[in-house]
Coordinates of C-alpha atoms in Angstrom, one line a residue:
Chain A
M17 CA 0.3 -0.3 0.0
L18 CA 2.7 2.9 0.9
G19 CA 4.5 1.7 -2.8
E20 CA 3.2 3.8 -4.8
A21 CA 2.6 7.2 -4.2
E22 CA 0.8 8.3 -7.0
P23 CA -2.4 5.6 -8.5
Q24 CA -1.9 5.0 -12.0
W25 CA -4.9 6.1 -13.3
L26 CA -3.8 9.4 -12.7
S27 CA -0.4 9.0 -15.3
E28 CA -2.9 6.9 -17.8
E29 CA -4.3 8.1 -20.8
V30 CA -7.1 9.6 -20.8
K31 CA -9.7 7.8 -23.0
T32 CA -13.7 7.6 -24.7
G33 CA -14.1 4.4 -24.1
T34 CA -16.8 4.9 -26.3
T35 CA -20.2 3.9 -28.1
I36 CA -20.1 6.7 -31.4
I37 CA -23.4 6.0 -34.3
A38 CA -24.1 7.6 -37.3
I39 CA -27.0 6.9 -39.7
E40 CA -28.5 8.5 -42.8
F41 CA -31.7 9.2 -43.7
N42 CA -33.8 10.5 -46.6
G43 CA -32.8 14.3 -45.9
G44 CA -30.5 14.1 -43.2
V45 CA -28.2 12.3 -40.3
V46 CA -28.5 11.6 -37.1
L47 CA -25.7 11.3 -34.8
G48 CA -25.4 9.4 -31.0
S49 CA -22.6 8.6 -28.9
D50 CA -22.5 8.7 -24.8
S51 CA -20.5 10.5 -22.2
R52 CA -18.0 8.5 -20.2
V53 CA -14.2 9.1 -20.3
S54 CA -11.7 7.1 -18.5
A55 CA -8.1 7.2 -17.8
G56 CA -7.6 3.7 -16.4
E57 CA -10.1 1.6 -14.5
S58 CA -12.1 5.7 -13.1
V59 CA -14.4 8.2 -14.7
V60 CA -13.1 11.2 -14.9
N61 CA -16.0 13.2 -16.5
R62 CA -19.3 11.6 -16.9
V63 CA -21.1 13.9 -18.9
M64 CA -18.8 14.5 -21.4
N65 CA -20.5 15.6 -24.9
K66 CA -18.5 13.7 -27.8
L67 CA -20.1 15.1 -30.9
S68 CA -18.2 18.1 -32.6
P69 CA -20.0 20.0 -34.5
L70 CA -17.0 20.7 -37.1
H71 CA -18.9 23.7 -38.8
D72 CA -23.0 24.4 -38.5
K73 CA -24.4 21.2 -40.6
I74 CA -21.1 19.0 -40.0
Y75 CA -20.5 17.0 -36.3
C76 CA -18.2 14.3 -35.9
A77 CA -18.5 11.5 -33.3
L78 CA -15.2 11.3 -31.4
S79 CA -13.5 8.3 -30.0
G80 CA -10.2 6.1 -28.3
S81 CA -7.8 8.6 -27.2
A82 CA -9.8 12.0 -25.8
A83 CA -6.5 13.9 -26.4
D84 CA -6.0 13.1 -29.8
A85 CA -9.4 12.8 -31.0
Q86 CA -10.2 16.5 -29.4
T87 CA -7.1 17.6 -31.4
I88 CA -8.4 16.4 -34.5
A89 CA -11.6 18.0 -34.7
E90 CA -10.0 21.4 -33.2
M91 CA -7.9 21.1 -36.4
V92 CA -10.2 19.9 -39.1
N93 CA -12.5 22.6 -37.1
Y94 CA -10.3 25.5 -38.2
Q95 CA -9.3 24.2 -41.5
L96 CA -12.9 23.7 -42.1
D97 CA -13.8 28.0 -41.7
V98 CA -10.7 29.1 -43.6
H99 CA -12.0 26.2 -46.9
S100 CA -15.8 27.3 -46.5
M101 CA -14.3 31.0 -46.7
E102 CA -12.5 30.8 -49.6
I103 CA -15.0 28.4 -51.5
G104 CA -17.9 31.9 -50.3
E105 CA -20.4 28.6 -48.9
D106 CA -20.8 25.7 -46.4
P107 CA -18.5 23.1 -47.6
L108 CA -18.9 19.5 -48.3
V109 CA -19.3 16.5 -45.7
R110 CA -16.3 14.5 -48.1
S111 CA -14.6 17.8 -47.8
A112 CA -14.9 17.5 -43.8
A113 CA -14.6 13.7 -44.1
T114 CA -11.7 14.0 -46.3
L115 CA -9.2 16.6 -43.7
V116 CA -10.2 14.5 -40.9
K117 CA -8.7 11.3 -42.7
N118 CA -5.9 13.6 -43.8
I119 CA -5.1 13.8 -40.5
S120 CA -5.3 10.3 -39.3
Y121 CA -3.6 9.1 -42.2
K122 CA -0.2 10.9 -41.8
Y123 CA 0.1 10.3 -38.0
K124 CA -1.3 6.8 -37.7
E125 CA 1.4 5.6 -35.9
E126 CA 1.3 8.4 -33.8
L127 CA -2.9 9.1 -33.3
S128 CA -4.5 6.6 -31.9
A129 CA -8.3 8.0 -31.9
H130 CA -11.2 6.8 -34.8
L131 CA -14.0 9.7 -35.9
I132 CA -16.6 9.8 -38.0
V133 CA -18.0 12.6 -39.7
A134 CA -21.4 12.9 -40.9
G135 CA -23.0 16.2 -41.6
W136 CA -25.8 17.3 -44.5
D137 CA -24.7 19.0 -47.6
R138 CA -27.3 20.9 -50.6
R139 CA -25.1 18.2 -53.1
G140 CA -25.1 15.0 -51.4
G141 CA -28.1 15.3 -49.2
G142 CA -27.4 13.1 -45.5
Q143 CA -24.3 11.2 -45.4
V144 CA -22.1 9.4 -42.9
F145 CA -18.0 8.6 -43.5
A146 CA -16.5 6.0 -41.2
T147 CA -12.5 7.4 -41.3
L148 CA -10.8 4.8 -39.3
K149 CA -7.1 4.5 -39.9
G150 CA -6.9 6.9 -42.3
L151 CA -9.2 5.4 -44.2
L152 CA -12.7 7.2 -45.7
T153 CA -15.6 5.6 -46.8
R154 CA -18.7 6.5 -46.7
Q155 CA -21.7 4.3 -45.5
P156 CA -25.4 4.4 -44.7
F157 CA -24.9 3.9 -40.7
A158 CA -21.8 3.5 -38.9
V159 CA -20.7 2.7 -34.8
G160 CA -17.5 3.1 -34.1
G161 CA -15.9 3.5 -30.4
S162 CA -15.0 -0.5 -27.4
G163 CA -19.3 -0.2 -27.0
S164 CA -19.9 -0.7 -31.0
S165 CA -19.0 -4.8 -30.7
Y166 CA -21.6 -4.8 -27.9
V167 CA -24.1 -4.0 -30.6
Y168 CA -22.9 -4.9 -34.2
G169 CA -25.1 -8.0 -34.7
F170 CA -28.0 -5.2 -33.0
V171 CA -27.0 -2.8 -35.5
D172 CA -27.1 -5.5 -38.6
A173 CA -29.9 -7.4 -37.8
E174 CA -32.4 -3.6 -37.1
Y175 CA -31.3 -1.9 -39.7
R176 CA -33.4 -1.3 -43.0
K177 CA -33.3 1.0 -45.8
G178 CA -35.8 3.8 -46.4
M179 CA -36.0 5.0 -42.1
N180 CA -38.0 8.3 -41.6
K181 CA -36.4 10.7 -39.0
K182 CA -38.1 9.4 -35.7
E183 CA -37.2 5.7 -36.2
C184 CA -33.6 6.8 -36.9
Q185 CA -33.7 8.5 -33.9
Q186 CA -35.3 5.8 -32.1
F187 CA -32.3 3.1 -33.8
V188 CA -30.1 5.5 -32.5
V189 CA -31.3 5.1 -28.7
N190 CA -32.0 1.4 -28.9
T191 CA -27.8 0.8 -30.0
L192 CA -26.6 3.5 -27.5
S193 CA -29.0 2.4 -24.5
L194 CA -27.6 -1.8 -25.0
A195 CA -24.2 -0.5 -26.1
M196 CA -24.1 1.3 -23.1
N197 CA -25.4 -1.5 -21.0
R198 CA -22.8 -3.9 -21.6
D199 CA -19.9 -1.9 -22.4
G200 CA -17.7 -1.3 -19.1
S201 CA -16.7 1.6 -21.0
S202 CA -19.3 3.3 -21.9
G203 CA -22.7 5.2 -20.1
G204 CA -23.4 8.7 -18.1
V205 CA -26.1 9.8 -20.0
A206 CA -26.7 9.8 -24.0
Y207 CA -26.2 12.5 -26.4
L208 CA -28.4 12.3 -29.8
V209 CA -28.0 14.9 -33.0
T210 CA -30.0 15.3 -36.2
I211 CA -28.5 17.4 -38.6
D212 CA -31.7 18.2 -41.6
E213 CA -31.4 21.2 -44.8
H214 CA -33.4 23.1 -42.2
G215 CA -30.9 23.4 -39.5
T216 CA -28.9 20.7 -36.4
E217 CA -31.1 20.2 -33.1
E218 CA -29.1 18.6 -29.8
K219 CA -30.8 16.6 -27.5
V220 CA -29.9 14.8 -24.2
I221 CA -31.6 12.0 -22.6
L222 CA -30.5 11.0 -19.5
G223 CA -30.2 7.9 -17.9
N224 CA -33.2 7.0 -16.8
D225 CA -34.9 7.9 -19.5
L226 CA -33.0 5.5 -22.0
P227 CA -34.8 2.4 -23.1
T228 CA -35.2 -0.6 -21.0
F229 CA -34.5 -3.6 -22.2
F230 CA -34.2 -7.6 -20.8
D231 CA -32.4 -6.9 -17.4
Q232 CA -32.0 -8.9 -14.9
Chain B
M11 CA 28.5 9.5 -8.2
P12 CA 27.9 7.7 -11.9
H13 CA 30.8 8.6 -14.2
L14 CA 30.3 10.4 -17.2
S15 CA 33.9 10.2 -18.5
R16 CA 33.1 6.4 -19.2
V17 CA 30.0 6.8 -21.9
S18 CA 31.9 7.8 -25.5
F19 CA 29.0 9.6 -27.2
F20 CA 31.6 10.8 -29.8
T21 CA 32.4 7.5 -32.4
S22 CA 35.8 7.7 -33.6
R23 CA 36.9 9.6 -36.8
K24 CA 38.0 7.9 -39.8
H25 CA 41.4 9.5 -40.9
K26 CA 40.6 10.8 -44.7
P27 CA 43.0 9.5 -47.2
S28 CA 45.3 11.5 -48.4
S29 CA 45.5 10.6 -52.0
T30 CA 42.3 12.6 -52.4
K31 CA 42.5 16.0 -51.6
M32 CA 38.6 17.6 -51.4
A33 CA 37.4 19.3 -49.0
T34 CA 36.0 18.2 -46.4
L35 CA 33.1 19.1 -47.0
T36 CA 30.5 19.7 -43.1
M37 CA 26.9 20.0 -43.3
S38 CA 24.5 20.7 -40.4
R39 CA 21.4 18.4 -40.3
P40 CA 18.4 20.8 -40.6
P41 CA 16.5 21.9 -38.4
V42 CA 13.9 18.8 -37.6
A43 CA 10.7 19.3 -36.2
G44 CA 8.5 19.2 -33.0
F45 CA 10.1 17.6 -30.0
S46 CA 13.4 16.3 -30.2
F47 CA 13.3 13.3 -27.6
E48 CA 17.5 12.4 -28.1
N49 CA 17.9 13.5 -24.1
C50 CA 15.0 10.3 -23.0
R51 CA 17.2 7.9 -24.3
R52 CA 19.8 9.3 -22.4
N53 CA 18.0 9.3 -20.2
V54 CA 17.1 6.0 -20.2
F55 CA 20.6 4.6 -20.7
L56 CA 22.0 6.4 -18.0
E57 CA 19.2 5.1 -15.9
G58 CA 20.2 1.3 -16.1
E59 CA 24.7 2.5 -16.0
V60 CA 23.1 4.2 -12.5
N61 CA 22.0 0.9 -11.7
N62 CA 25.3 -0.6 -12.2
L63 CA 26.9 2.0 -9.6
E64 CA 24.5 1.3 -6.7
C65 CA 22.9 4.9 -6.8
S66 CA 19.9 6.0 -8.3
L67 CA 19.6 9.4 -10.3
P68 CA 17.1 12.4 -8.4
A69 CA 13.4 11.3 -8.7
A70 CA 11.3 14.6 -10.2
R71 CA 9.2 16.1 -7.2
K72 CA 5.9 15.4 -7.2
T73 CA 3.0 17.6 -6.1
G74 CA 1.0 14.6 -5.5
T75 CA -1.8 16.2 -4.2
T76 CA -5.6 17.9 -4.7
I77 CA -6.8 20.2 -6.3
C78 CA -10.6 20.8 -7.0
G79 CA -12.8 24.1 -8.7
V80 CA -16.5 25.1 -8.6
V81 CA -18.4 27.1 -11.0
F82 CA -20.7 29.4 -8.1
K83 CA -23.5 32.0 -9.1
D84 CA -21.1 35.0 -9.3
G85 CA -17.2 33.1 -10.2
V86 CA -15.4 30.4 -9.4
V87 CA -13.6 29.5 -6.1
L88 CA -10.5 26.8 -7.0
G89 CA -9.2 24.9 -3.7
A90 CA -5.7 23.3 -3.1
D91 CA -3.5 21.5 -0.5
T92 CA 0.1 22.3 0.4
R93 CA 2.6 19.2 0.0
A94 CA 4.6 19.3 -2.3
T95 CA 6.3 15.1 -2.2
E96 CA 9.9 13.9 -3.5
G97 CA 9.0 9.6 -3.5
M98 CA 7.7 9.4 0.8
V99 CA 9.0 12.7 1.8
V100 CA 7.6 16.1 2.4
A101 CA 9.9 18.1 0.6
D102 CA 7.8 20.8 0.9
K103 CA 5.0 21.7 3.8
N104 CA 3.6 24.4 2.7
C105 CA 3.6 25.0 -1.4
S106 CA 2.0 27.0 -3.1
K107 CA -0.1 24.7 -6.7
I108 CA -2.3 27.9 -7.2
H109 CA -0.4 29.7 -10.0
Y110 CA -1.0 32.7 -11.5
I111 CA -2.3 33.1 -14.8
S112 CA -3.5 36.2 -15.6
P113 CA -5.4 39.3 -13.5
N114 CA -8.8 37.4 -14.0
I115 CA -6.9 33.7 -14.2
Y116 CA -5.9 31.3 -12.2
C117 CA -4.8 27.7 -12.6
C118 CA -4.0 24.7 -9.7
G119 CA -1.5 22.3 -10.9
A120 CA -1.3 18.4 -9.7
G121 CA 1.9 16.5 -11.4
T122 CA 5.3 16.6 -11.6
A123 CA 5.9 20.1 -9.9
A124 CA 8.1 21.6 -12.2
D125 CA 5.9 20.6 -15.1
T126 CA 2.7 22.9 -14.0
E127 CA 4.9 26.0 -12.9
M128 CA 6.9 26.6 -16.0
T129 CA 3.7 25.7 -17.9
T130 CA 2.0 27.9 -15.9
Q131 CA 4.6 30.6 -16.4
I132 CA 4.9 29.8 -19.9
I133 CA 1.2 30.5 -20.8
S134 CA 0.9 33.5 -18.8
S135 CA 3.5 35.0 -19.9
N136 CA 2.5 34.2 -23.2
L137 CA -1.1 35.4 -22.2
E138 CA -0.4 39.2 -21.3
L139 CA 1.0 39.7 -24.7
H140 CA -1.1 38.4 -26.5
S141 CA -3.8 40.1 -24.3
L142 CA -2.1 43.5 -24.6
S143 CA -2.4 42.3 -28.9
T144 CA -6.1 42.2 -28.6
G145 CA -6.3 45.0 -26.3
R146 CA -8.7 42.9 -23.9
L147 CA -9.0 41.0 -20.9
P148 CA -8.1 37.9 -21.6
R149 CA -10.5 35.0 -22.0
V150 CA -10.5 31.9 -19.9
A151 CA -11.0 30.1 -23.1
T152 CA -7.5 31.1 -24.8
A153 CA -5.6 29.9 -21.9
N154 CA -7.5 26.5 -22.0
R155 CA -6.2 25.8 -25.8
M156 CA -2.9 27.1 -25.2
L157 CA -1.6 24.6 -22.2
K158 CA -3.9 21.6 -24.7
Q159 CA -2.1 22.7 -27.2
M160 CA 1.3 22.5 -25.7
L161 CA 0.4 19.7 -23.8
F162 CA -0.5 17.9 -26.7
R163 CA 2.6 19.1 -28.1
Y164 CA 4.5 17.3 -25.4
Q165 CA 2.5 14.4 -26.2
G166 CA 2.0 13.7 -22.2
Y167 CA 5.7 13.9 -21.4
I168 CA 4.8 17.2 -19.4
G169 CA 3.3 15.9 -16.1
A170 CA 1.1 18.8 -15.5
A171 CA -2.5 18.3 -14.8
L172 CA -3.9 21.2 -14.3
V173 CA -7.2 22.7 -13.3
L174 CA -7.8 26.7 -14.3
G175 CA -10.5 28.8 -13.3
G176 CA -11.5 32.3 -14.2
V177 CA -13.4 34.9 -15.1
D178 CA -14.5 37.2 -18.1
C179 CA -16.8 38.8 -20.0
N180 CA -19.1 35.6 -20.8
G181 CA -18.9 35.4 -17.1
P182 CA -17.0 32.1 -15.4
H183 CA -15.7 28.8 -16.5
L184 CA -13.4 26.2 -15.1
Y185 CA -11.8 22.9 -17.0
S186 CA -9.9 20.6 -16.2
I187 CA -6.8 20.0 -18.0
Y188 CA -5.1 16.5 -18.5
P189 CA -1.3 15.3 -19.4
H190 CA -1.9 14.7 -23.1
G191 CA -3.9 17.4 -24.6
S192 CA -7.4 16.4 -23.3
T193 CA -9.6 19.0 -21.9
D194 CA -12.9 18.6 -20.3
K195 CA -15.9 22.4 -19.5
L196 CA -18.0 21.4 -16.3
P197 CA -18.6 23.0 -13.5
Y198 CA -16.9 21.5 -11.0
V199 CA -13.4 19.8 -10.9
T200 CA -10.7 17.8 -9.0
M201 CA -7.2 16.7 -10.2
G202 CA -4.6 14.5 -7.9
S203 CA -3.5 11.6 -6.5
G204 CA -7.1 12.9 -4.0
S205 CA -9.5 13.7 -6.6
L206 CA -11.6 10.5 -6.0
A207 CA -12.0 12.1 -2.2
A208 CA -12.5 15.2 -3.8
M209 CA -15.3 14.2 -6.2
A210 CA -17.4 12.3 -4.0
I211 CA -17.6 15.6 -1.8
F212 CA -18.6 17.8 -5.0
E213 CA -21.1 14.5 -6.3
D214 CA -22.9 14.3 -3.0
R215 CA -22.9 18.3 -2.6
Y216 CA -23.1 20.3 -5.1
K217 CA -25.7 22.0 -6.4
P218 CA -25.7 25.0 -9.5
D219 CA -25.7 28.5 -9.0
L220 CA -23.9 28.2 -5.0
E221 CA -23.5 31.6 -3.4
E222 CA -19.5 32.3 -2.3
E223 CA -19.9 31.1 1.4
E224 CA -21.7 27.6 0.6
A225 CA -18.9 27.4 -2.6
K226 CA -15.6 28.2 -0.7
L227 CA -17.0 25.4 2.2
L228 CA -17.8 23.1 -0.3
V229 CA -14.2 23.4 -1.8
R230 CA -12.5 23.0 1.7
D231 CA -14.8 20.2 2.9
A232 CA -13.2 18.7 -1.1
I233 CA -9.3 19.1 -0.1
A234 CA -10.0 17.9 3.2
A235 CA -11.0 14.9 1.9
G236 CA -8.4 14.8 -0.2
I237 CA -6.2 16.1 2.7
F238 CA -6.9 13.3 5.5
N239 CA -7.7 10.2 3.2
D240 CA -5.3 10.3 0.8
L241 CA -1.5 9.8 1.5
G242 CA -0.1 12.3 -1.4
S243 CA -1.6 15.0 0.2
G244 CA -2.0 17.6 3.3
S245 CA -1.1 20.3 5.8
N246 CA -3.1 23.2 4.8
I247 CA -5.9 24.5 2.1
D248 CA -5.3 27.2 -0.1
L249 CA -8.9 29.0 -2.0
T250 CA -8.4 31.7 -4.2
V251 CA -12.3 33.2 -5.0
I252 CA -12.9 34.4 -8.6
T253 CA -15.1 37.0 -9.3
K254 CA -16.1 40.0 -12.0
G255 CA -13.2 42.6 -11.2
N256 CA -11.6 40.8 -7.3
V257 CA -10.1 37.7 -7.2
D258 CA -9.4 37.0 -3.3
Y259 CA -5.8 34.7 -2.8
I260 CA -6.3 33.4 0.4
R261 CA -3.2 31.8 1.9
P262 CA -4.0 29.3 3.7
H263 CA -7.6 28.9 3.6
D264 CA -7.4 26.7 6.5
E265 CA -4.7 25.5 8.8
A266 CA -6.2 21.5 8.8
N267 CA -2.8 19.9 9.9
K268 CA -1.6 22.2 13.3
K269 CA 2.2 21.3 14.0
G270 CA 1.6 19.8 17.1
V271 CA 2.4 20.9 21.4
R272 CA 4.3 19.5 23.6
L273 CA 4.5 19.8 26.9
I274 CA 6.6 19.9 30.2
E275 CA 6.2 17.8 32.3
L276 CA 6.4 18.7 35.3
E277 CA 5.3 22.5 35.2
A278 CA 2.8 21.3 32.4
L279 CA 3.8 24.6 30.4
Q280 CA 3.4 24.4 27.0
L281 CA 6.2 24.8 23.8
T282 CA 5.3 25.5 21.6
G283 CA 7.6 24.7 18.8
D284 CA 10.4 24.9 20.7
Y285 CA 12.8 22.1 21.2
K286 CA 15.6 23.2 23.9
Y287 CA 16.5 21.8 26.9
K288 CA 17.1 22.8 30.7
R289 CA 20.5 22.3 31.6
G290 CA 20.5 19.7 33.7
T291 CA 18.2 17.4 32.4
T292 CA 21.4 15.1 31.1
A293 CA 22.8 13.9 34.3
V294 CA 26.7 15.0 34.6
L295 CA 29.2 12.3 35.7
S296 CA 32.7 14.5 35.6
K297 CA 34.0 17.3 35.0
C298 CA 37.2 18.3 34.0
V299 CA 38.6 21.6 33.2
T300 CA 41.9 22.4 31.6
P301 CA 42.8 25.7 31.1
L302 CA 45.1 26.8 27.9
D303 CA 47.5 29.5 27.5
L304 CA 48.2 31.3 25.3
Q305 CA 50.8 33.0 23.6
V306 CA 50.5 35.7 20.9
V307 CA 53.4 34.9 18.6
E308 CA 52.3 36.8 15.5
E309 CA 50.8 40.1 15.0
S310 CA 49.7 41.8 11.4
I311 CA 48.0 44.2 10.8
Q312 CA 46.2 44.7 6.8
T313 CA 44.8 48.1 6.6
M314 CA 41.8 48.3 4.7
D315 CA 41.0 50.9 2.0
T316 CA 37.7 53.0 3.3
S317 CA 38.7 55.9 1.2

C-alpha cells in the first residue's frame, strides 16, 4: 500500500472508451454517443459530449484517446472554417471527412482516435463517413468505439433502408442503450444530434429515460 | 557518483586518405520539426548505468495533490492542498499550487511540480502578450487552448494536470486539463491523487448557483477529504475566489494540520515547537577543566582602504 505514491490512473492516458453511432436518412443524419471518459479504471468525466461540431451542419463523433480526438476535431474545425470562407459557401461533408482522413492517415502511428464524420450538404443530402485508420468510406450507418463490438449484431439485424427521422432517432437511442448496458467503458447520458436542411438539433437523454431491455 | 566520462557519445573519426584532395564538406542537419526526444534515450541509458553503480538518480518532485474547482453564482472558487512529496518524503510542507495566469484567471497544478510551475508561467507570459495585442482582458478559453495545444505537442511527457478557472466577459468558466492534452469544461472538477475523495464530496453536495460562502465551504471540505484520505496530500488548504473584477487569494484558508504542541511534563507548560532542553536534563557524571595558556606569536595588521 505504501509502495506507490500515486495511483496508476493518474498517469494513464485519458480515453473516451465509447459508443458512437451515425446513421443517414432521407434528408439528413442522426448522430449519437454516450458520455463517459475514463482514465484507467476511473471515470474522469461522466457528461462529456462526444459529438463535436466541425461546421454548422457537419458534426463528428469522437472515440479513442481523448486528447488525440479533441485535437483532430479542433484542427479540422479550423481548416473547414478557412475552406468555407475560401469557397464562399457551406462545405461538403465529403470535404470535412477528407480533412479528418488526411490527419488520421498521415499520423496513423502516433494517433489513436477514430472519428465518424456525418452531416448534411446541398449536393449530397445526409451522408455518413467512417475514417478508421485513415480510410475514407461512405456508409449508410457507422458505429465505433469500444461499445460498438457489443451491438454489431443488433445494428445489422435491425437496420432497414428508408427509415424516416423518428425511426432513425429511435434506432440510435436503442443501440446506445444496449451498448452502454454491456460495455464498462460506455455510460452516463446519451447525446443525440439530428442534422437536416432546416438546421441542427441537439438533445440529451438522461440515464433513466433511456429505453430498457432484458435486464435481470 | 556516476562517471559520465566512462560513456562515450562520439564515435572515432576515420582518417581521410591523403590522396583525395577534396575540401571536407560539413553539412549541418536541417532543423527537425517537433520535440527532440534524444535526451529521453540518454536518460534511460544513464539510469541503467547508474543502477550498476548502486545509486539512484534524483527523483522528480511530484505534488501528489488534491486540487479542485467549482463554479458558483458570481464566479469560481479554486482550492488546493499544500504538500509536495519527493518519493515517500514530504519535500515542502507549504507549497503554493495555485498559480497566477492573468489578473482574472488562476490555475491549480497537480503532477510533476516543475512541469506545472513552468507550464503555467509560460502560458501566463504568452497570454499577457496576447492580451496586450488584442487590448482586451484575456478569456479563459484562450488560456485553455494554449495549455492544451502545448501539452498535446509534448505527447504527455510534460506531467502537468491542471484545473484552470477564471471569470471573463462571458462569465465564470472552469476547465480540467490532462497531461496528454485533453480538456473538459465542467461546473466542478477535481484532479490529483486525492481527486477521488474530493469528487465524492462534490458529487454529494454540489448544486448549481451556489452562494460564495457555500462554494468556499464546499471546496474546503473537498480538499480536506483529499488531505485526510490520501497519503500524497496534506498540510493546509489554499483557496482562491475569482469574481468579476476581484480575486481573493486566501493562503492559507484553513490550517487543517497544525504542528503539535509539546508539554513539559513536570511544569505542565506548553512549548510551541521549541526543542531546547534545560540545564540538568542530562546528568553530568564528571567534570574536568583544563585552562589553555595561549601566547601571541605573531601579529600582523592589514589596513583596509576605506577612502
